[in-house]
Short mmCIF file of C-alpha atoms in Angstrom, two decimals:
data_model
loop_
_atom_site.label_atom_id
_atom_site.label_comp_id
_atom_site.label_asym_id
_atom_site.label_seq_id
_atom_site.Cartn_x
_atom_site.Cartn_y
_atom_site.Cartn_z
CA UNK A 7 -16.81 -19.81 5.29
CA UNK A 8 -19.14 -17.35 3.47
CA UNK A 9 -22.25 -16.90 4.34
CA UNK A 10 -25.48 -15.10 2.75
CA UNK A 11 -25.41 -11.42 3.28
CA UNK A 12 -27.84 -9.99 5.55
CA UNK A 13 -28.50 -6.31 5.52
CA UNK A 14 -29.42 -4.37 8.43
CA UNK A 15 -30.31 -0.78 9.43
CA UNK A 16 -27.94 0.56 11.38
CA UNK A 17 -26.53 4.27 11.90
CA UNK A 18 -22.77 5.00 10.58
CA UNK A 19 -20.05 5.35 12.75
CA UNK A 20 -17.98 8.33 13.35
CA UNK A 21 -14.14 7.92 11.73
CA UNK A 22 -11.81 8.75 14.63
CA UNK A 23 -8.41 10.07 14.05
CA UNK A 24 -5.46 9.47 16.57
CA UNK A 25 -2.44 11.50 17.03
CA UNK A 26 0.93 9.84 17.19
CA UNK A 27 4.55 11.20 19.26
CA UNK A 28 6.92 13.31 18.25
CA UNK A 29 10.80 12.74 18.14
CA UNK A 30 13.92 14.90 19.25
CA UNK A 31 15.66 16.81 16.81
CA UNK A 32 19.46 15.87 15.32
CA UNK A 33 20.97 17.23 12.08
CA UNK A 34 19.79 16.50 8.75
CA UNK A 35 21.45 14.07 5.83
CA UNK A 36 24.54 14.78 4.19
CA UNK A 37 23.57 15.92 0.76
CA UNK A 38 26.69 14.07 -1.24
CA UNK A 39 25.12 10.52 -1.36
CA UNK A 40 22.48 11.64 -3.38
CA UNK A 41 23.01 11.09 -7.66
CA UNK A 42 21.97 12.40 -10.55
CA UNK A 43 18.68 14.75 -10.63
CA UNK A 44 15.33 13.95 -12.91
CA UNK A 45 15.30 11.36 -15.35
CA UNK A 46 13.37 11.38 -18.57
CA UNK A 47 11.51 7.78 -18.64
CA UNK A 48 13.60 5.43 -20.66
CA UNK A 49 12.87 1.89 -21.71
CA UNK A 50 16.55 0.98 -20.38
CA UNK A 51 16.68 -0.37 -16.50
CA UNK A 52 18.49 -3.18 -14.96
CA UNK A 53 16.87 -6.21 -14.55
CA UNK A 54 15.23 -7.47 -11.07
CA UNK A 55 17.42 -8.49 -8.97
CA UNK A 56 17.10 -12.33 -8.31
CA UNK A 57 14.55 -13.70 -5.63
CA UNK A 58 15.96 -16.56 -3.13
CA UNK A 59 14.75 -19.95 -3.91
CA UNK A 60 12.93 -22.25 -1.60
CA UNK A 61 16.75 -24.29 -0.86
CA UNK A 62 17.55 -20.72 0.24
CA UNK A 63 14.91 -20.30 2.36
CA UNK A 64 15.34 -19.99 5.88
CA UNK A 65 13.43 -22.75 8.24
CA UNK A 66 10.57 -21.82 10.34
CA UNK A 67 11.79 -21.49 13.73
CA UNK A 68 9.04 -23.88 15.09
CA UNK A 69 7.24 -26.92 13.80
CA UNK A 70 4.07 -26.54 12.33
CA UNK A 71 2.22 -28.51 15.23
CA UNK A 72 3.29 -25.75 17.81
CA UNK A 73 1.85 -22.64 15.86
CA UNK A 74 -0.92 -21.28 16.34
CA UNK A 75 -3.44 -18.70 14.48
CA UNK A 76 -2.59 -17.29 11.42
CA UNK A 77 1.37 -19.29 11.22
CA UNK A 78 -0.60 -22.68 12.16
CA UNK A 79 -3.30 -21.27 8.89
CA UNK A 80 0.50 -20.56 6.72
CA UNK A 81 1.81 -23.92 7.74
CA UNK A 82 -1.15 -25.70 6.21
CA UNK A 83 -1.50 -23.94 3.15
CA UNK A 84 -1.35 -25.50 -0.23
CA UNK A 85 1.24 -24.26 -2.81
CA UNK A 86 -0.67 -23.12 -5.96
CA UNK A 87 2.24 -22.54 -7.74
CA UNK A 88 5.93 -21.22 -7.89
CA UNK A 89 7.48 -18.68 -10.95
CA UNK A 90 10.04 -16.05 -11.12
CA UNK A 91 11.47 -17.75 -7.56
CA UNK A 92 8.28 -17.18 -6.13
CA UNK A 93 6.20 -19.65 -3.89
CA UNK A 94 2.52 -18.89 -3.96
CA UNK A 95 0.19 -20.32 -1.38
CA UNK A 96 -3.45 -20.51 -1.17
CA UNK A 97 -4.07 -19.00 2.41
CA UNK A 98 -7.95 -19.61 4.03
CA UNK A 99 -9.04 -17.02 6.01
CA UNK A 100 -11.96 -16.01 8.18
CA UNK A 101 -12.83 -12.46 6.66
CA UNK A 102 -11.27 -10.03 3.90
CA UNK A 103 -12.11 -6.52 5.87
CA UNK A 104 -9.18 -6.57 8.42
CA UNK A 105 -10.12 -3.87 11.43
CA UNK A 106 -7.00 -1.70 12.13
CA UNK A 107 -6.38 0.05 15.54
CA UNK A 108 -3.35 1.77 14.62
CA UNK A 109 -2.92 5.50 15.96
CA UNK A 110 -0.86 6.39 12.88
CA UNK A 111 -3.54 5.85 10.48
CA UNK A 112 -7.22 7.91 10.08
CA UNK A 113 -9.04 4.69 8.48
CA UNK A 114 -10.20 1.54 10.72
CA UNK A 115 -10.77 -0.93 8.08
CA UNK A 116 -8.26 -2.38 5.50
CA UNK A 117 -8.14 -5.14 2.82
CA UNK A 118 -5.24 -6.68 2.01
CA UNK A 119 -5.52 -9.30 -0.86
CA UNK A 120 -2.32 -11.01 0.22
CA UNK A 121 0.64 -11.49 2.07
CA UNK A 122 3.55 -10.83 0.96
CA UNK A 123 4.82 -9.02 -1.92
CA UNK A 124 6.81 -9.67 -4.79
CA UNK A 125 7.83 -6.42 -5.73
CA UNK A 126 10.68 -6.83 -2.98
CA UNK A 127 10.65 -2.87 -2.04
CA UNK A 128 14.08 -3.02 0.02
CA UNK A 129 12.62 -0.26 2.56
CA UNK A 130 9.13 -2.47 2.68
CA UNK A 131 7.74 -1.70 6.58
CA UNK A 132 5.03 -4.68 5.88
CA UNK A 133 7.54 -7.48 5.97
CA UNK A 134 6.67 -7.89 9.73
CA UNK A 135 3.65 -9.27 8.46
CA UNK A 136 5.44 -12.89 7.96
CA UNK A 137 6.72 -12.96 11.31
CA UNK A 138 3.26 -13.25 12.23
CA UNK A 139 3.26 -16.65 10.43
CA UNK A 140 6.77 -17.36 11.55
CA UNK A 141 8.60 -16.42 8.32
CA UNK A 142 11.45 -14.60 8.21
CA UNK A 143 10.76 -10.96 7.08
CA UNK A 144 13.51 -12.00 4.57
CA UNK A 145 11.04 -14.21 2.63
CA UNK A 146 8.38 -11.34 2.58
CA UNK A 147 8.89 -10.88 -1.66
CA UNK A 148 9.02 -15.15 -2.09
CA UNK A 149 6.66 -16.21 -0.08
CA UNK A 150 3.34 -14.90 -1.48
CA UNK A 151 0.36 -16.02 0.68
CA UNK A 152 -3.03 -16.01 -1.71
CA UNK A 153 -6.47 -15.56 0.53
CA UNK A 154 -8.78 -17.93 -0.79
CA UNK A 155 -12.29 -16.94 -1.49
CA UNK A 156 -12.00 -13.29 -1.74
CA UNK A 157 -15.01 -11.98 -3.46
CA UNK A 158 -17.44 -14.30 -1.34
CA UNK A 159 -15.70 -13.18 2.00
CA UNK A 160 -15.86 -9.54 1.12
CA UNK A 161 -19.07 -9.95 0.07
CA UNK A 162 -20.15 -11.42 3.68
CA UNK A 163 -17.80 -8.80 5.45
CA UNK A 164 -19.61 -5.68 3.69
CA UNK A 165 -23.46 -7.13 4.93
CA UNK A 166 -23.00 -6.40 8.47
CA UNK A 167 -23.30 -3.22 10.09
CA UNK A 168 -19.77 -2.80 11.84
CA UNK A 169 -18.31 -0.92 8.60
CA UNK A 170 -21.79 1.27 8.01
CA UNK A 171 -20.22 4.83 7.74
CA UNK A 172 -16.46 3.83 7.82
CA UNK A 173 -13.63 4.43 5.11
CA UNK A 174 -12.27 0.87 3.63
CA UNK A 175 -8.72 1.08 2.60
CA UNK A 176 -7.19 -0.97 0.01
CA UNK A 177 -3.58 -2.07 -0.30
CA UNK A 178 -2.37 -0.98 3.17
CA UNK A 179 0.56 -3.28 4.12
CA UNK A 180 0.98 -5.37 0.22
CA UNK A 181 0.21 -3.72 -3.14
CA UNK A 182 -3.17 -5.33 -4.48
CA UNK A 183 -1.74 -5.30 -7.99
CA UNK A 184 1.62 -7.39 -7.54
CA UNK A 185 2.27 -9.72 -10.19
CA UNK A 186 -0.07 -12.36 -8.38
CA UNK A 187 -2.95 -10.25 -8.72
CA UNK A 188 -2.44 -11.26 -12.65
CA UNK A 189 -2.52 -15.29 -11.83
CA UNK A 190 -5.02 -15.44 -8.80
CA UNK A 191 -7.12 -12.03 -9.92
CA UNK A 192 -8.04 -11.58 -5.36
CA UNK A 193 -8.52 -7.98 -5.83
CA UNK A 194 -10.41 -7.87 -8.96
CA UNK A 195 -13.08 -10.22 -7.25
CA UNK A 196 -13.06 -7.89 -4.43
CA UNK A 197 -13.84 -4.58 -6.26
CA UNK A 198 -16.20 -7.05 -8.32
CA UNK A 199 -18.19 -7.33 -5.20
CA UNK A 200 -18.23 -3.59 -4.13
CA UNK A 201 -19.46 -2.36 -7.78
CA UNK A 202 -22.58 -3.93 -6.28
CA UNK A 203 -23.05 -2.35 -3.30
CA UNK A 204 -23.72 1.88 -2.36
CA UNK A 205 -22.33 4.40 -0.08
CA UNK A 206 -18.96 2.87 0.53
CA UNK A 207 -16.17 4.99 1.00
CA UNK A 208 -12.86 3.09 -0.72
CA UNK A 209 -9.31 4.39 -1.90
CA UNK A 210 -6.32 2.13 -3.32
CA UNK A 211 -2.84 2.53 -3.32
CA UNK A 212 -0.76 0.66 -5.45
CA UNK A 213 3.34 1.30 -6.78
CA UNK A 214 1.76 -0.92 -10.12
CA UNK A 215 0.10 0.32 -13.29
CA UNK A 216 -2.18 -2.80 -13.14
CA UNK A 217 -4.85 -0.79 -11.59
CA UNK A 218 -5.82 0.40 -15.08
CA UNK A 219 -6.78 -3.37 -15.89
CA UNK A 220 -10.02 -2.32 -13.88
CA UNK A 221 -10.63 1.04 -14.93
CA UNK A 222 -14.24 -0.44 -15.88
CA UNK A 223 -15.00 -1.22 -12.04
CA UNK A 224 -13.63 1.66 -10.94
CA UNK A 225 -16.12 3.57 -13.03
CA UNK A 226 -18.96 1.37 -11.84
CA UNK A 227 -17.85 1.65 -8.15
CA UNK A 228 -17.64 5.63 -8.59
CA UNK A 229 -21.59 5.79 -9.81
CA UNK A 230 -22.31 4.45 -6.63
CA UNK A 231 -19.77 5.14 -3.96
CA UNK A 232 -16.55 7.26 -3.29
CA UNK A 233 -13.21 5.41 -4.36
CA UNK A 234 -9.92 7.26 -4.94
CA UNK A 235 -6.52 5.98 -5.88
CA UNK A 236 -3.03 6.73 -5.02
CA UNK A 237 -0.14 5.53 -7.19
CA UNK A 238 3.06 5.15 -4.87
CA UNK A 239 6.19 6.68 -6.03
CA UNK A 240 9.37 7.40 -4.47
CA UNK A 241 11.25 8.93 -7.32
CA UNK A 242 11.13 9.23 -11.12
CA UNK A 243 14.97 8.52 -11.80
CA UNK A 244 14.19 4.80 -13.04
CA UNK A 245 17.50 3.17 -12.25
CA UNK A 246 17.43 4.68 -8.82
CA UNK A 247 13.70 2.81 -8.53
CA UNK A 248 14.76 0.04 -9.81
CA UNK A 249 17.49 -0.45 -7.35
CA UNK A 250 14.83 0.45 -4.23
CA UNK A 251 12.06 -1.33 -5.92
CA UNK A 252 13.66 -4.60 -7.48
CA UNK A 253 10.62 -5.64 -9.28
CA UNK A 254 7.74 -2.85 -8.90
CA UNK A 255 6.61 -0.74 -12.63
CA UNK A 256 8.74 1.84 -13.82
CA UNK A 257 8.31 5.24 -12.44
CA UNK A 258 6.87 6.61 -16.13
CA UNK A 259 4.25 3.31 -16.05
CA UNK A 260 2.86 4.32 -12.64
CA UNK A 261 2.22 8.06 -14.03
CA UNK A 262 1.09 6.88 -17.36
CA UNK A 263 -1.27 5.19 -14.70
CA UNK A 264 -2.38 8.25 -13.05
CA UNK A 265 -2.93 9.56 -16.85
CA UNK A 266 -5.15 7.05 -17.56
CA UNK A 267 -7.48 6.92 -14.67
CA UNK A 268 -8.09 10.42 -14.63
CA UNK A 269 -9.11 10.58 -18.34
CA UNK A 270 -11.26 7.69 -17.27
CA UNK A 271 -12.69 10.33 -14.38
CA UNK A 272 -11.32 8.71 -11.46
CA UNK A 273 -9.78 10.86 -8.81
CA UNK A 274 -6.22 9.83 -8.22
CA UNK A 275 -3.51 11.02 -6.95
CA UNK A 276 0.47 10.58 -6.05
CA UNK A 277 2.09 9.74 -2.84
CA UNK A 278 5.84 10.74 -2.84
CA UNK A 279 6.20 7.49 -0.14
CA UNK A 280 7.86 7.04 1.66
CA UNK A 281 10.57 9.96 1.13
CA UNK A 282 14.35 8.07 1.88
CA UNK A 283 16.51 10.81 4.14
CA UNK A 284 20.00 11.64 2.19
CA UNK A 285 18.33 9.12 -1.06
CA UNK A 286 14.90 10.79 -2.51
CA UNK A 287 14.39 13.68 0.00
CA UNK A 288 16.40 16.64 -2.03
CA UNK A 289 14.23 19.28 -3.06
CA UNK A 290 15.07 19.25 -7.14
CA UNK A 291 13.94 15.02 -6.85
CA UNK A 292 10.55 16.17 -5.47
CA UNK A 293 10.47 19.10 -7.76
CA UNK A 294 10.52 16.52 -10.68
CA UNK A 295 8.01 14.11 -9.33
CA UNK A 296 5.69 16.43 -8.61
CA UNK A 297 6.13 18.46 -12.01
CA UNK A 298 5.27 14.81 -13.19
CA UNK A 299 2.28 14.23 -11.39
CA UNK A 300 0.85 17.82 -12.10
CA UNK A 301 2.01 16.97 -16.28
CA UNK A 302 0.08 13.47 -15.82
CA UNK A 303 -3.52 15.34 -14.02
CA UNK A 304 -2.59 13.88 -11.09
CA UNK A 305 -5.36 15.61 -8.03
CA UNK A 306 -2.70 15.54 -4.84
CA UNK A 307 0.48 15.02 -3.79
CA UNK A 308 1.23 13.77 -0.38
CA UNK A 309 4.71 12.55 1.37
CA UNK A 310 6.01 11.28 4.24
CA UNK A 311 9.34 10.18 5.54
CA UNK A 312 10.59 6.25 5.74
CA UNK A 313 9.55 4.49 9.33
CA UNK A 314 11.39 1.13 9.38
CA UNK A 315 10.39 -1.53 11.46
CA UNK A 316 12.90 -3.76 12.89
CA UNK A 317 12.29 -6.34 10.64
CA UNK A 318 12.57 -4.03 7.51
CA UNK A 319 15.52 -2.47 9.15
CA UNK A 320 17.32 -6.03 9.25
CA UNK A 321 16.99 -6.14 5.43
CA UNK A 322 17.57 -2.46 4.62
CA UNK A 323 20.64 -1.61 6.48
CA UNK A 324 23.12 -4.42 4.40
CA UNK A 325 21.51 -2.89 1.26
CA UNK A 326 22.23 0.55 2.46
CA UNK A 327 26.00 -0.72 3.65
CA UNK A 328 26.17 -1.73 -0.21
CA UNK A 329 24.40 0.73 -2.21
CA UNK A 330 24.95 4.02 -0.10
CA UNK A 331 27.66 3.60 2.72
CA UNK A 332 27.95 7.17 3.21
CA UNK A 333 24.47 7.00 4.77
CA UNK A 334 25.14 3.62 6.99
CA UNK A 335 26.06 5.06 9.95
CA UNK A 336 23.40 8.15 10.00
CA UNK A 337 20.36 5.48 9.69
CA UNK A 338 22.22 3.44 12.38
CA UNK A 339 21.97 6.14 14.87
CA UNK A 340 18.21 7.51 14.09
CA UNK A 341 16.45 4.43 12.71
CA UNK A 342 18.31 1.86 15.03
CA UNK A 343 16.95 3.65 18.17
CA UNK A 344 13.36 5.24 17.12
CA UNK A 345 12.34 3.58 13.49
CA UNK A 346 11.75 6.56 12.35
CA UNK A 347 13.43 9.68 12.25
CA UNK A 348 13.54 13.13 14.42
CA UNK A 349 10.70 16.01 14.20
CA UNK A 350 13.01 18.52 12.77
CA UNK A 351 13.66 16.06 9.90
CA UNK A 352 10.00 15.60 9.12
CA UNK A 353 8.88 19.28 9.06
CA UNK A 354 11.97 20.23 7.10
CA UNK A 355 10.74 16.99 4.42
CA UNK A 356 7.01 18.16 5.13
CA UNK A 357 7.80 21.98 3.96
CA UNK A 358 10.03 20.66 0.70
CA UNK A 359 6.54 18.56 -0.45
CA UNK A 360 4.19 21.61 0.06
CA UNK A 361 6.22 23.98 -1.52
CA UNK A 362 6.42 21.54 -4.82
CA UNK A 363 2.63 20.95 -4.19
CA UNK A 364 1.99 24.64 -4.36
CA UNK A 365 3.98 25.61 -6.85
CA UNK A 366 2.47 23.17 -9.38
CA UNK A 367 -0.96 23.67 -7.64
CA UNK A 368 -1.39 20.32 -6.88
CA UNK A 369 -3.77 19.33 -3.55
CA UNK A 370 -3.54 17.80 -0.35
CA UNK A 371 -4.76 14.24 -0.41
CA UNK A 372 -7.97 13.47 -0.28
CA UNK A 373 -10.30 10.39 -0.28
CA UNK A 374 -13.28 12.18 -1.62
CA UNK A 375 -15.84 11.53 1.56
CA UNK A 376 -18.90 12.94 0.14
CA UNK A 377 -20.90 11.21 3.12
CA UNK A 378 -22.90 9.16 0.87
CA UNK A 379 -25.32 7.22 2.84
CA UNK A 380 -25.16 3.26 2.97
CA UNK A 381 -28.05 1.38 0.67
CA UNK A 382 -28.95 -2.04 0.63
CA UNK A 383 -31.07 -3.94 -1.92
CA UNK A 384 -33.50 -4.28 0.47
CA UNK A 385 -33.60 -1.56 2.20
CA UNK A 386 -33.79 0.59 -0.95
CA UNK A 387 -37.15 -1.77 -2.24
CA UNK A 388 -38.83 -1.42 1.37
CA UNK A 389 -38.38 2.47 1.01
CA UNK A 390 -39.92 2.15 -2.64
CA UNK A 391 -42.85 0.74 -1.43
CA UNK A 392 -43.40 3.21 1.54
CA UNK A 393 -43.09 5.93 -0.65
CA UNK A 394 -45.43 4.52 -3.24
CA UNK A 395 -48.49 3.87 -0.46
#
């Protein structure tokens, strides 16, 4: 339940950065699953593939009175709605700023508008995030869970001291501008509540072009504080996307994207994520999404290989036996052991993306940490007045 916001003085926190293992080395993808090379953007793509109905829907494995947390807070929620196959729920939760411990990551503090998401990314890692609730990960695109009261939460959540000093990032584990974000509006109300506030240190990443919607918050929220955003893309060959990304923007959207929010002066950027071994990972596919990014003023370029959880691997591999075969048994031996793949792999992926980054002079990702320092309201008049006396 939200509460008034109550500001106190309080010095900011040092980031801390972890460092994650390393892998063995094995052999790199064959080269002759891969198809075609760049593609120029085209209005022509086949349409999303269909999303499972709730008779389709696998059961919960328990009942709802032996759950507990946030599957017991899932089991009680209230369908708002239902379109395109989709269930949406209204989902109450305590807070908006989730704290994240993860070694793999060099933020502490995320915000995640929802659960779920409906673009239906076939590689999506996040879809262990409904087998917290006890859904199948398999429901992770038709099952949308809605947090209720957004903009008040946040607004609590950003008047104590624990996040003084620390980066916030946005769209973490589900894309803030999925299709629900156009019915329920959770992360506009969010940013909303930021534009008010100084010193904060945001970035959001996002596959959608929706983000543009709120090019007039952004603006605000970059007069005050540091915000940066990253437009996902795997590859610019739209049919290719479409197939990965059932329902996500074309490839040519998300850059017009980029275009548009950095003639509106906000830094953005492109992630080439994550980069699909034998799929996206040839050096001519990069070549042409970076050469895109550079043509649409994008500031960075930043990649990194596909990890696959075991509950993303249970819903990638029978895509992968359909779409690329050739590749089935190569993603069975490195993913089905490690979830990721071997050290050799990533530098050789790591050296394709800097040598595309360099040669169209594009920089390493930032988040644009100018260490401005947190202001309240209050503290901000009480400083007026000493300085007046």
């Amino acid at each position: 339940m939200a509460t008034s916001p109550i500001f106190r003085s309080s010095p900011a926190t040092l980031r801390r950065r972890r460092q994650g293992s390393e892998q063995t080395s094995l052999t790199l993808f064959p080269t002759a699953a891969r198809h075609g090379t760049c593609e120029q953007p085209s209005e022509a793509s086949a349409p999303p593939e269909p999303v499972p109905t709730v008779s389709e829907s696998p059961l919960r494995t328990k009942p709802a009175t032996e759950l507990v947390g946030i599957a017991r807070l899932a089991a009680s929620s209230l369908r708002a709605e239902a379109k395109r196959g989709t269930e949406y729920f209204l989902l109450p939760v305590r807070s908006i700023l989730n704290h994240c411990d993860s070694q793999n990551v060099p933020f502490r503090w995320t915000v995640n508008p929802y659960r779920g998401c409906e673009f239906g990314c076939k590689y999506c890692y996040a879809r262990y995030t409904h087998e917290y609730m006890d859904i199948d990960g398999g429901e992770f695109e038709s099952k949308i869970y809605v947090k209720k009261d957004a903009g008040a939460l946040v607004d609590r959540d950003l008047s104590t001291a624990k996040i003084w000093g620390e980066h916030i990032a946005i769209g973490t584990a589900t894309d803030p501008y999925q299709p629900a974000e156009r019915e329920f509006g959770g992360t506009r109300a969010i940013l909303e509540k930021m534009a008010l506030r100084e010193g904060l240190s945001l970035s959001i990443t996002t596959k959608s072009d929706q983000v543009v919607r709120d090019i007039d918050l952004l603006k605000r929220i970059a007069e005050r504080s540091s915000i940066t955003v990253n437009i996902s893309i795997t590859t610019v060959r739209v049919r290719l996307a479409r197939m990965l990304e059932p329902r996500a923007p074309r490839p040519d959207l998300r850059l017009e994207a980029v275009r548009r929010l950095r003639a509106a002066g906000i830094s953005a950027g492109v992630l080439a994520m994550p980069v699909l071994p034998g799929i996206t990972d040839a050096e001519q596919d990069l070549d042409c999404l970076a050469r895109g990014a550079r043509d649409a003023g994008a500031q960075w370029l930043a990649g990194r290989v596909l990890f696959l959880m075991p509950a993303s691997l249970k819903q990638f591999l029978p895509f992968l036996d359909d779409k690329f075969p050739k590749l089935s048994k190569r993603y069975r031996e490195w993913y089905g052991r490690y979830g990721s793949v071997p050290q050799t792999y990533r530098k050789e992926v790591a050296a394709r993306v800097e040598k595309v980054r360099r040669k169209y002079d594009l920089g390493l990702r930032t988040r644009t940490d100018e260490s401005r320092a947190w202001k309240s309201p209050q503290m901000q008049l009480t400083w007026q007045g000493q300085g007046a006396q």
